[in-house]
PDB file of C-alpha atoms in Angstrom:
ATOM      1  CA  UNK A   1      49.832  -4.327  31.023  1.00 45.00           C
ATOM      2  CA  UNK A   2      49.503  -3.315  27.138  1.00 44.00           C
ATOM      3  CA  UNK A   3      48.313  -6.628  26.711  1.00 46.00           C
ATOM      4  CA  UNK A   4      45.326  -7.126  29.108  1.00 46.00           C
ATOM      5  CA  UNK A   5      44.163  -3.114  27.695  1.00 46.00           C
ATOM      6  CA  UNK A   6      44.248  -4.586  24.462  1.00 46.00           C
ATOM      7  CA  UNK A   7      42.626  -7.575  25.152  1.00 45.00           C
ATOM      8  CA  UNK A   8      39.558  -5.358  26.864  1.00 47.00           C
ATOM      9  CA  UNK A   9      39.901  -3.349  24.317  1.00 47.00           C
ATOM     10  CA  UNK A  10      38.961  -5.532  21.565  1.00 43.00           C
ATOM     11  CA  UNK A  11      36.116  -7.226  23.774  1.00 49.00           C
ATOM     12  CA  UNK A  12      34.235  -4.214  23.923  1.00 46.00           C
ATOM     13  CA  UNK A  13      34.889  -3.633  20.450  1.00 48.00           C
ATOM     14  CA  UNK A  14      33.224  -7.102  19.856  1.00 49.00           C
ATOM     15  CA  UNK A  15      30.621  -6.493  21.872  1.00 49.00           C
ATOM     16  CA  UNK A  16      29.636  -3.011  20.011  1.00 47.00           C
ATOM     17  CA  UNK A  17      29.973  -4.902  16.755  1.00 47.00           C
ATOM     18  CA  UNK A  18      27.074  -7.142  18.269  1.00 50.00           C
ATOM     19  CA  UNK A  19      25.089  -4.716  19.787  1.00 53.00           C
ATOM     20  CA  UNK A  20      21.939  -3.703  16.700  1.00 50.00           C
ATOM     21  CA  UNK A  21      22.418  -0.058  15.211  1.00 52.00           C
ATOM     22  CA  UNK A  22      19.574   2.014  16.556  1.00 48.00           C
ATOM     23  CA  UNK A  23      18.489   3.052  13.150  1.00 51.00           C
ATOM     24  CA  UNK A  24      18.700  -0.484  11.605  1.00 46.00           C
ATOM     25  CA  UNK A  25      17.561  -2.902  13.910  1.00 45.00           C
ATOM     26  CA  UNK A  26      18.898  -6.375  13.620  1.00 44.00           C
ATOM     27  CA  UNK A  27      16.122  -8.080  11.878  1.00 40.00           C
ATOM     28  CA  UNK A  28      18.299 -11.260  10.670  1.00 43.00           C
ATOM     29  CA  UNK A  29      15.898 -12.771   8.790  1.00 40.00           C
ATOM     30  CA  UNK A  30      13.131 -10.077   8.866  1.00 39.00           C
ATOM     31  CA  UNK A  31      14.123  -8.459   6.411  1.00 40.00           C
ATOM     32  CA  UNK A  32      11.622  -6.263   3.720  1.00 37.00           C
ATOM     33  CA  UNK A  33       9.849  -9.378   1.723  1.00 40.00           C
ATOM     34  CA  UNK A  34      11.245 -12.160   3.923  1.00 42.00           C
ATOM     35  CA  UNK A  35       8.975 -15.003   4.856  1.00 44.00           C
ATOM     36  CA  UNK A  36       9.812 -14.438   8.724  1.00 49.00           C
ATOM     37  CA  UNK A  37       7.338 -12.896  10.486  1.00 52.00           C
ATOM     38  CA  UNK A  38       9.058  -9.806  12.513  1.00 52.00           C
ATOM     39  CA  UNK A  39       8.664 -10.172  16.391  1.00 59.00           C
ATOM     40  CA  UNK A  40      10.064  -6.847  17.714  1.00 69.00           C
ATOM     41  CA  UNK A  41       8.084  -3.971  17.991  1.00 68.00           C
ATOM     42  CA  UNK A  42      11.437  -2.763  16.019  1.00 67.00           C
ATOM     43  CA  UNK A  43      11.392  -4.585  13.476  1.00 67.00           C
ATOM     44  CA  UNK A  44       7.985  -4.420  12.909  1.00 64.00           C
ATOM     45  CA  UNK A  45       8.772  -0.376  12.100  1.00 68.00           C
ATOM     46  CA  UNK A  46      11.435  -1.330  10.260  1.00 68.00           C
ATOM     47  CA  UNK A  47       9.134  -3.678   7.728  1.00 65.00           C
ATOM     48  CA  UNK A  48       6.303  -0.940   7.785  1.00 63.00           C
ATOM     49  CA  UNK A  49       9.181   1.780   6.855  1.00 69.00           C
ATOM     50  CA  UNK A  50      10.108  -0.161   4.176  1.00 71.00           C
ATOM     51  CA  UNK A  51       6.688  -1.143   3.013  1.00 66.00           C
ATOM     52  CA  UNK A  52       6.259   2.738   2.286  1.00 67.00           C
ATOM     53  CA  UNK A  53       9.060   3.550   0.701  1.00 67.00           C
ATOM     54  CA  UNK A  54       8.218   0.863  -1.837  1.00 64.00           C
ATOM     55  CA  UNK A  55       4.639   1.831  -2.273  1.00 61.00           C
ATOM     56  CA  UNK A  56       6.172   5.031  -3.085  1.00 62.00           C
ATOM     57  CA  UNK A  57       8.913   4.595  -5.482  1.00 68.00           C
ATOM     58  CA  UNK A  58       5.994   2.506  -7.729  1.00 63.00           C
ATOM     59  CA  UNK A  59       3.406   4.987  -7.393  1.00 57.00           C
ATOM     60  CA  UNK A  60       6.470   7.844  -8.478  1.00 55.00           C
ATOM     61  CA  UNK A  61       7.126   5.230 -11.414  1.00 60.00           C
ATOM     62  CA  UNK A  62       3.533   4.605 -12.492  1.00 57.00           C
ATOM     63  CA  UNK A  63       3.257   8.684 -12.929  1.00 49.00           C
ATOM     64  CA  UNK A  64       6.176   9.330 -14.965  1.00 54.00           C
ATOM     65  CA  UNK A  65       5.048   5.878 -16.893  1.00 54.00           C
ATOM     66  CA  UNK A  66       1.895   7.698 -17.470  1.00 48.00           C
ATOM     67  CA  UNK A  67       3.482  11.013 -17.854  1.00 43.00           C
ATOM     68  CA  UNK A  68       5.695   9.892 -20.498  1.00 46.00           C
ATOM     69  CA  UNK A  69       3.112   8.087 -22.356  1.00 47.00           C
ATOM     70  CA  UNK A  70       0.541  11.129 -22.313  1.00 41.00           C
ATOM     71  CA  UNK A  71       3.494  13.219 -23.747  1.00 43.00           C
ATOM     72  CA  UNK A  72       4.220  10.099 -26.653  1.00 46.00           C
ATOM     73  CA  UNK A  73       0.664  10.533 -27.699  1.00 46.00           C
ATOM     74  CA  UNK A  74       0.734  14.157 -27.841  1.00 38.00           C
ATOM     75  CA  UNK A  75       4.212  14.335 -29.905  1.00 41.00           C
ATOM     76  CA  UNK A  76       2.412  11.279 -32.401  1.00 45.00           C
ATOM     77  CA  UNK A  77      -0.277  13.324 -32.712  1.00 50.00           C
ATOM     78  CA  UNK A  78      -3.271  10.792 -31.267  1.00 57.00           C
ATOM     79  CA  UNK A  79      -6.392  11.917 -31.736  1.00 66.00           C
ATOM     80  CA  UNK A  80      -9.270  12.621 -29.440  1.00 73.00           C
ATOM     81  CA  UNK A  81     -11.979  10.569 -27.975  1.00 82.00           C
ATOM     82  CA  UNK A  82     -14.474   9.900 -31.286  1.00 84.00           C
ATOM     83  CA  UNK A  83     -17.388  12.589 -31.330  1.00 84.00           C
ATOM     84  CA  UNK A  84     -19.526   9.442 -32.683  1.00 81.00           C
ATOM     85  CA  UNK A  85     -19.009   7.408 -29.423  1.00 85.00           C
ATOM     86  CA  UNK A  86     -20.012  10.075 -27.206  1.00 84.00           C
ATOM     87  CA  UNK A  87     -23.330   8.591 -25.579  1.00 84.00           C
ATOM     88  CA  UNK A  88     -25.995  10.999 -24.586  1.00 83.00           C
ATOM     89  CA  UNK A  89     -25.555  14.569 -24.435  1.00 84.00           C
ATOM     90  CA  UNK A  90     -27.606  15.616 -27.432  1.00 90.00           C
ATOM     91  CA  UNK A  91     -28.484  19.102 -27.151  1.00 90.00           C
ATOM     92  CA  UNK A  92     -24.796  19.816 -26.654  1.00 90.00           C
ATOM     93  CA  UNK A  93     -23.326  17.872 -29.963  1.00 91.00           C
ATOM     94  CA  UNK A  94     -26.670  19.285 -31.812  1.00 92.00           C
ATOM     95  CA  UNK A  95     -25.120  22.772 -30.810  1.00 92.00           C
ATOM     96  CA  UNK A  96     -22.037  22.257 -31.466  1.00 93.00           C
ATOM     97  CA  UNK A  97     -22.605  20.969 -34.993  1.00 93.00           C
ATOM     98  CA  UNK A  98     -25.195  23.976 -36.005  1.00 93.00           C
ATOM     99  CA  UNK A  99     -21.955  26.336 -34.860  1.00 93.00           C
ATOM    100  CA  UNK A 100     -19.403  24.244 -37.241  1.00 92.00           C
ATOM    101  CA  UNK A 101     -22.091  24.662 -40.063  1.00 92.00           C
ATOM    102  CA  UNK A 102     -22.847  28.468 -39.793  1.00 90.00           C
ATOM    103  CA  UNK A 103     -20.658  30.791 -37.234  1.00 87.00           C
ATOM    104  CA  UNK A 104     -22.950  33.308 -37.748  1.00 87.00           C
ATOM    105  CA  UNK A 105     -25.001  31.512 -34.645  1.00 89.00           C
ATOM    106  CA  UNK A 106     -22.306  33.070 -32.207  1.00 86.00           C
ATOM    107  CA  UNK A 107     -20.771  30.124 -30.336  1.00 90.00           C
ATOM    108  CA  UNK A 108     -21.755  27.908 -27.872  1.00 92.00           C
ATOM    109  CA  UNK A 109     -22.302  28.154 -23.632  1.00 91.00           C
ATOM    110  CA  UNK A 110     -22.224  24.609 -21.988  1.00 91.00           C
ATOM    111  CA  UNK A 111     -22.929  24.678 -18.412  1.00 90.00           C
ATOM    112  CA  UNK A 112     -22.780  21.234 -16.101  1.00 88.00           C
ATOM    113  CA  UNK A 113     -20.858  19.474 -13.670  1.00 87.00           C
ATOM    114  CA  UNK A 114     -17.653  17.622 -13.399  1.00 86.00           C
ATOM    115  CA  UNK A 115     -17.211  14.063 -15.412  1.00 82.00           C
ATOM    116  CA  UNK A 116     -20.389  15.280 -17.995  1.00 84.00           C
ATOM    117  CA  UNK A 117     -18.181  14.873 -21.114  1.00 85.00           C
ATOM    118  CA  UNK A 118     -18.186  18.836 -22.346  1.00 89.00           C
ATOM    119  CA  UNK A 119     -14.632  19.330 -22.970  1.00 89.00           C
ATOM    120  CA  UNK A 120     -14.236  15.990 -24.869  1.00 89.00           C
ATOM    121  CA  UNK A 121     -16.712  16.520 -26.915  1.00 91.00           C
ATOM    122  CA  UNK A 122     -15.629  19.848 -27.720  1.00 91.00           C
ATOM    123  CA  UNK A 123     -12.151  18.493 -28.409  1.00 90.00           C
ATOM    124  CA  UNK A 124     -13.839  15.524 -30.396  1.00 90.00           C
ATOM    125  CA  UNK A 125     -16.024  17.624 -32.699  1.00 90.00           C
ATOM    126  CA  UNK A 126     -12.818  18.795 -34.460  1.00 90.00           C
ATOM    127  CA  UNK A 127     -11.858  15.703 -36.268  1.00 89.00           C
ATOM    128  CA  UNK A 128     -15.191  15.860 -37.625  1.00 88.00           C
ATOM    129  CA  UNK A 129     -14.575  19.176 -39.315  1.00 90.00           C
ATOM    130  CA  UNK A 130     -12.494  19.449 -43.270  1.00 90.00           C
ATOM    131  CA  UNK A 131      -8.773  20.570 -43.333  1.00 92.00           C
ATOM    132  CA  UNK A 132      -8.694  24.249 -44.646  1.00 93.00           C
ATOM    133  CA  UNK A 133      -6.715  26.411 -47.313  1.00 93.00           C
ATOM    134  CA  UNK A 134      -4.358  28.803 -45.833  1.00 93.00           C
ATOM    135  CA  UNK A 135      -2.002  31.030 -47.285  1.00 92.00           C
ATOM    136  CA  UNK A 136       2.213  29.870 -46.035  1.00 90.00           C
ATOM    137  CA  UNK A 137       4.241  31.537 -44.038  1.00 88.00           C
ATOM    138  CA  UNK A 138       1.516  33.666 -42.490  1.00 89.00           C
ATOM    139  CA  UNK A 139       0.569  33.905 -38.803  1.00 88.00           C
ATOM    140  CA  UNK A 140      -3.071  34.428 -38.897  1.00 91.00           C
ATOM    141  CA  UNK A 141      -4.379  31.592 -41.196  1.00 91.00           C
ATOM    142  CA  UNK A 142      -5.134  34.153 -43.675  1.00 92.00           C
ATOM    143  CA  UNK A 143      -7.510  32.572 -46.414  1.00 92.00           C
ATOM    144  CA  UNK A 144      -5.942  32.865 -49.549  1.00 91.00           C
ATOM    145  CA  UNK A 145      -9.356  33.930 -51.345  1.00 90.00           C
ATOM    146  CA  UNK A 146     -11.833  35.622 -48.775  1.00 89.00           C
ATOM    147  CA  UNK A 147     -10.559  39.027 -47.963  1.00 88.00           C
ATOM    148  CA  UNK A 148     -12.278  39.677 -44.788  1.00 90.00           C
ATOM    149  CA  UNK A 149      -9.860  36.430 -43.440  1.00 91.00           C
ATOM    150  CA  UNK A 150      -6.829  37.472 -44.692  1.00 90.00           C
ATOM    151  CA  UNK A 151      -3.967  39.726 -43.008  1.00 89.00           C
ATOM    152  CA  UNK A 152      -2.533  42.668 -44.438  1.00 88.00           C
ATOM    153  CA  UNK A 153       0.410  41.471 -45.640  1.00 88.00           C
ATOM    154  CA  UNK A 154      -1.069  38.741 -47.459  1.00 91.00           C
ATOM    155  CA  UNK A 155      -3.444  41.390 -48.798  1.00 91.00           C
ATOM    156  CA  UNK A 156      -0.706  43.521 -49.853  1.00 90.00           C
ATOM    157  CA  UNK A 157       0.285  40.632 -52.148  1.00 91.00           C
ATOM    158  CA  UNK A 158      -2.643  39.865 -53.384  1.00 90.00           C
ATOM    159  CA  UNK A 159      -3.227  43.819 -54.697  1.00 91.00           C
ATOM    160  CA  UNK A 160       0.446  43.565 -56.164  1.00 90.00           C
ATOM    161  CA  UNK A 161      -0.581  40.717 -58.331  1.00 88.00           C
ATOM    162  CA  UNK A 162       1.752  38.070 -56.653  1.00 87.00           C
ATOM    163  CA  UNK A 163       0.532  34.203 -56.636  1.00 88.00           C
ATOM    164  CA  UNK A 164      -0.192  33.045 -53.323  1.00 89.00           C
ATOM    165  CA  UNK A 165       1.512  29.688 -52.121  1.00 90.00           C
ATOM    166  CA  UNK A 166      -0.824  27.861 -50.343  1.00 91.00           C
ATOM    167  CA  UNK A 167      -1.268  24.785 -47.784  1.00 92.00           C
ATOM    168  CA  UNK A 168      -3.450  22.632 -46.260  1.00 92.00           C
ATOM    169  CA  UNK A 169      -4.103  22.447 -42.346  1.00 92.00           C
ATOM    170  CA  UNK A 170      -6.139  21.357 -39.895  1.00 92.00           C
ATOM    171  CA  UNK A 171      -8.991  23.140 -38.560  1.00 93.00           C
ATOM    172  CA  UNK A 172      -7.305  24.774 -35.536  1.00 93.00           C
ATOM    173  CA  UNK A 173      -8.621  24.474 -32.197  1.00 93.00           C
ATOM    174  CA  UNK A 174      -6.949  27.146 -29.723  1.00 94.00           C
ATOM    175  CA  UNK A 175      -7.707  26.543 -25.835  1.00 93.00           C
ATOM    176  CA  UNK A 176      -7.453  29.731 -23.635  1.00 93.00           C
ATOM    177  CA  UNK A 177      -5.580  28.434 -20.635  1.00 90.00           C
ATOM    178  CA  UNK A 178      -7.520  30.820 -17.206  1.00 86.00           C
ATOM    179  CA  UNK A 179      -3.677  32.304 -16.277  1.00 86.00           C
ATOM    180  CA  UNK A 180      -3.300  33.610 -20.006  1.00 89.00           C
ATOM    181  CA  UNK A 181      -2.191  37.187 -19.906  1.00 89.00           C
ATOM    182  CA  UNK A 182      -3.452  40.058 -22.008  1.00 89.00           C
ATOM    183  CA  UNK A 183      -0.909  40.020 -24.156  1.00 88.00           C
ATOM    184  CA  UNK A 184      -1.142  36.057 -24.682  1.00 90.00           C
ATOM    185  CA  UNK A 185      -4.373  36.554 -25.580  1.00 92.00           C
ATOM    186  CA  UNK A 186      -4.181  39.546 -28.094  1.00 90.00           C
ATOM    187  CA  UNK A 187      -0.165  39.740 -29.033  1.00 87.00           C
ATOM    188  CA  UNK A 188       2.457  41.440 -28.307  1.00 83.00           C
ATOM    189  CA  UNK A 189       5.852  43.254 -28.981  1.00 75.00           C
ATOM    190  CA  UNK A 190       8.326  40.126 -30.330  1.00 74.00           C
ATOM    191  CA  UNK A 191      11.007  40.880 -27.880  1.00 67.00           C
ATOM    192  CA  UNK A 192      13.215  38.367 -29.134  1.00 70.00           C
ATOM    193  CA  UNK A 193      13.528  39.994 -32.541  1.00 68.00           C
ATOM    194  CA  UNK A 194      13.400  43.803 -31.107  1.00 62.00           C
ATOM    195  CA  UNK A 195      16.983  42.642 -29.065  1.00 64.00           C
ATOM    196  CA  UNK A 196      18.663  40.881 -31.833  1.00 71.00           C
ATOM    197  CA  UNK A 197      17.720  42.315 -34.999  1.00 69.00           C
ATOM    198  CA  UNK A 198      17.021  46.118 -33.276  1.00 61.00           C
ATOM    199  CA  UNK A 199      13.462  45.907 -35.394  1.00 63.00           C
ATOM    200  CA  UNK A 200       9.780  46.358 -33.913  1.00 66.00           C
ATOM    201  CA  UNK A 201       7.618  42.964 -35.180  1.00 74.00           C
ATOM    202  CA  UNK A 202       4.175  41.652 -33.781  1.00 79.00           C
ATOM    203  CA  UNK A 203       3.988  38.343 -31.945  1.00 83.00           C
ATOM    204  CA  UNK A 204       0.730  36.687 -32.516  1.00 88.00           C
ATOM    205  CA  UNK A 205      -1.374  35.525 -29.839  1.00 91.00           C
ATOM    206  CA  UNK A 206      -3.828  33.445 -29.092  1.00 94.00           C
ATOM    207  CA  UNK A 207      -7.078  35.055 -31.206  1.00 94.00           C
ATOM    208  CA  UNK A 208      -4.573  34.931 -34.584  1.00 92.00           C
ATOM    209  CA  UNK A 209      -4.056  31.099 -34.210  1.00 93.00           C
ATOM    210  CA  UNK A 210      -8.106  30.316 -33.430  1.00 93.00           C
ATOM    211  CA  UNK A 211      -8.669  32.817 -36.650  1.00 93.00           C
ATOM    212  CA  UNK A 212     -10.909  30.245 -38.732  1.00 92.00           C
ATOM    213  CA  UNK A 213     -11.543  27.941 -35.953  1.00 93.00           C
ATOM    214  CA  UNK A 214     -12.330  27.271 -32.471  1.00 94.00           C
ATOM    215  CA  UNK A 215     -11.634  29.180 -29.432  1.00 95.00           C
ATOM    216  CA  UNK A 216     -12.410  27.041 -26.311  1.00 95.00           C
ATOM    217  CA  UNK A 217     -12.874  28.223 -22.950  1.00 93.00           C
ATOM    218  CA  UNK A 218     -12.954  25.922 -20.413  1.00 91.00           C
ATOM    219  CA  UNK A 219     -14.142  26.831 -16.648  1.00 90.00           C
ATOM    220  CA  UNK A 220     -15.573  30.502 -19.109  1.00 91.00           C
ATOM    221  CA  UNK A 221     -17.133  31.148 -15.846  1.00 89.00           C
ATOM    222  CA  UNK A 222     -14.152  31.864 -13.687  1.00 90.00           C
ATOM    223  CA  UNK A 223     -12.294  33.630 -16.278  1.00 89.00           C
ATOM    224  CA  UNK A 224     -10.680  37.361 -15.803  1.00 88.00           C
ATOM    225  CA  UNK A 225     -13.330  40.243 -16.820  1.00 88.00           C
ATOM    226  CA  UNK A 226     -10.772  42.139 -18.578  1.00 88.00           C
ATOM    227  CA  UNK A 227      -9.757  38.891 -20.999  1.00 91.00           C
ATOM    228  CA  UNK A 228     -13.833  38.613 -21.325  1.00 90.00           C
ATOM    229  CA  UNK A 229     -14.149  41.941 -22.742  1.00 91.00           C
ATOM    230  CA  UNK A 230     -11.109  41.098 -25.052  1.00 91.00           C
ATOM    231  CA  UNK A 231     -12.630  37.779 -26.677  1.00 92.00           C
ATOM    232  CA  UNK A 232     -16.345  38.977 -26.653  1.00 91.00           C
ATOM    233  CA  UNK A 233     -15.180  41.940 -28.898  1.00 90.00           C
ATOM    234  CA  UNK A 234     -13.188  39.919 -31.365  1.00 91.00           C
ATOM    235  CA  UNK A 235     -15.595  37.166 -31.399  1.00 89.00           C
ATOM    236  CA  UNK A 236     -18.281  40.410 -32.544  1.00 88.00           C
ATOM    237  CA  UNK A 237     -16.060  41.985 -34.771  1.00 88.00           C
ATOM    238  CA  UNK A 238     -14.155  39.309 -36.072  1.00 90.00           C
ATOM    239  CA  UNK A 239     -11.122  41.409 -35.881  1.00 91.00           C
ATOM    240  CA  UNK A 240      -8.392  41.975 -33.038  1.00 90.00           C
ATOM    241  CA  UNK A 241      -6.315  45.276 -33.443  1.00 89.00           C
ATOM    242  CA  UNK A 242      -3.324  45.593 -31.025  1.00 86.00           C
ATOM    243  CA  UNK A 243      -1.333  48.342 -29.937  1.00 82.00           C
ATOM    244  CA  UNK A 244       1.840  47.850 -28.425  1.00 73.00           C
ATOM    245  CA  UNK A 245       5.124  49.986 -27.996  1.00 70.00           C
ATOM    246  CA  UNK A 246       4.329  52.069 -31.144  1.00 70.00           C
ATOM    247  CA  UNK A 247       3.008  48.945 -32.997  1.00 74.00           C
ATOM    248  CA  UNK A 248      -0.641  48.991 -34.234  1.00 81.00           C
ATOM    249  CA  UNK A 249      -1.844  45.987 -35.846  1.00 83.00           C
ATOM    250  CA  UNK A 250      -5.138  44.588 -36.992  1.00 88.00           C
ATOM    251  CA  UNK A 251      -5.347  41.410 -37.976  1.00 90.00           C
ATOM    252  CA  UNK A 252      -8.784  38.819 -38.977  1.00 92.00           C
ATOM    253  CA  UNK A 253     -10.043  36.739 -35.626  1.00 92.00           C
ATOM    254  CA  UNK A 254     -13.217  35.489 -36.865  1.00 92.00           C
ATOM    255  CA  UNK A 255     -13.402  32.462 -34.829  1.00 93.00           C
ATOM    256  CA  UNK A 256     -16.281  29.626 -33.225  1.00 93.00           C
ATOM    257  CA  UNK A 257     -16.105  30.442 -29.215  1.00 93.00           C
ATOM    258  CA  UNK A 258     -16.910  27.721 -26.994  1.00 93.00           C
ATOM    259  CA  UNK A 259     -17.318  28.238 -23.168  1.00 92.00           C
ATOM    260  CA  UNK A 260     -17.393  25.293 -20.829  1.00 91.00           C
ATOM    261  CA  UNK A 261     -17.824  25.624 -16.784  1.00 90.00           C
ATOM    262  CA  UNK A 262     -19.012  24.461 -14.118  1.00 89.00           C
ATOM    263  CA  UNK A 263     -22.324  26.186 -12.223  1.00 87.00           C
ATOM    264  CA  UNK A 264     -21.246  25.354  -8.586  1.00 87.00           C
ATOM    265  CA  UNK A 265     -17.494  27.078  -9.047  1.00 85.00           C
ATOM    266  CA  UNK A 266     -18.873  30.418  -9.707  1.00 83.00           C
ATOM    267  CA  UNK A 267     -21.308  32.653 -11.620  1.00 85.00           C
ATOM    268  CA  UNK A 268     -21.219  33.826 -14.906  1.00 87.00           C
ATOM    269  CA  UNK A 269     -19.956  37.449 -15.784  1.00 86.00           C
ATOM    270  CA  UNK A 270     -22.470  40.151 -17.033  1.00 85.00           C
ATOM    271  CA  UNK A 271     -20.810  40.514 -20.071  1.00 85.00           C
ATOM    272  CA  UNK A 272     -20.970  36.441 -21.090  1.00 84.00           C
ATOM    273  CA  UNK A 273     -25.008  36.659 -19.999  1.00 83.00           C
ATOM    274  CA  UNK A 274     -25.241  39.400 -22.282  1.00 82.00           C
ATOM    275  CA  UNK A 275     -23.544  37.061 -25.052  1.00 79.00           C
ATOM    276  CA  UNK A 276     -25.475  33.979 -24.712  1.00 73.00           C
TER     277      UNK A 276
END
């Protein structure tokens, strides 16, 4: 009696071994990248499931490929597309160069649809322009012989009679990102110093680092009115003055801006009409 239960027993065990798994059907020879044609509408599935799943592990490996070779470039330091090979658009590099030659013109407003080139020229016209004196260890790219570009502190040195240790740098060329804050923009309280050291210091933003250079706004049009108002008044005065937590700083933002956008996303503000 045990042994005929046992016997059935392992036949229909044999039989479930030999029946295909629902989930994998038994494609023998069908398998993914098999010569065999599959014949089941099962197996068929079963190809066209794996099919996808390669198509998108590559396409998730050509991205990070890509990814990881934009970020390379960046960290080498590549530079941008040559302002010289830039084909057409005339009356935008003509503008662009008459800013880099005299500031005094009041920047530049380029208006025109998607794929026309604007922002790499703008990025390209850069390299074109001669590294610059600054004075080390400041924040602001202080100039270490014009007053009107220098910070307090390096002023402070100067009237004491100290030498000035100087560098060489790179034009800069400061893109305002559309999500940048106020306080991005114009500075703030350096948090990190007022919990460790129990001291109030000012963290520079963004106008300090384009402070004898280039401020680029790309898409100007859809940009926050209240970060308008902000640039537009350094870019007239040429100075920024914060005032933060008991902190009241003025510092030199004398700077090129450059506003790039695109007509059909939206209108321009009053205040950039008035401007340009």
């Amino acid at each position: 009696m045990k042994g005929s239960v046992g016997a059935s027993r392992l036949r229909a065990e044999g039989r479930a071994a030999s029946r295909p798994r629902p989930n994998k059907p038994a494609l023998r020879a069908c398998a993914f990248g098999s010569r065999r044609q599959p014949g089941t509408l099962a197996e068929k599935q079963y190809v066209v499931s794996q099919q996808r799943g390669h198509a998108m592990r590559l396409q998730k490996s050509r991205a990070l490929a890509e990814a990881t070779s934009e970020e390379a470039d960046v960290k080498a330091g590549k530079k941008a597309f040559p302002f010289t090979r830039v084909v057409g658009q005339e009356d935008m590099k003509l503008g662009l160069l008459l800013n880099v030659i005299d500031q005094r013109i009041g920047g530049l407003l380029v208006m025109g649809d998607r794929g026309t080139g604007k922002s790499v020229v703008v990025r390209a016209v850069i390299d074109l322009l001669p590294e610059i004196d600054i004075v080390q260890n400041d924040s602001f790219n202080s100039s270490p012989t014009d007053k009107r570009l220098m910070s307090k502190e390096v002023r402070d040195l100067v009237k004491s009679g100290e030498e000035l240790k100087t560098r060489r740098a790179k034009t800069p060329l400061v893109e305002l990102p559309l999500g940048a804050t106020e306080d991005r923009v114009c500075g703030t309280l350096d948090v990190e110093q007022a919990l460790q050291q129990g001291s109030k210091a000012f963290s520079p933003g963004l106008l300090a680092k384009a402070n004898r250079g280039i401020l680029y706004i790309d898409e100007v049009n859809l940009l926050d009115d209240s970060l308008v108002d902000v640039v537009l008044d350094a870019a007239a005065g040429g100075i920024n003055t914060v005032e933060r937590e008991g902190i009241s700083i003025t510092h030199p933002a004398s700077f090129i801006m450059i506003g790039t956008g695109n007509p059909d996303e939206g209108e321009l503000s009053p205040q950039l009409l008035d401007r340009f």
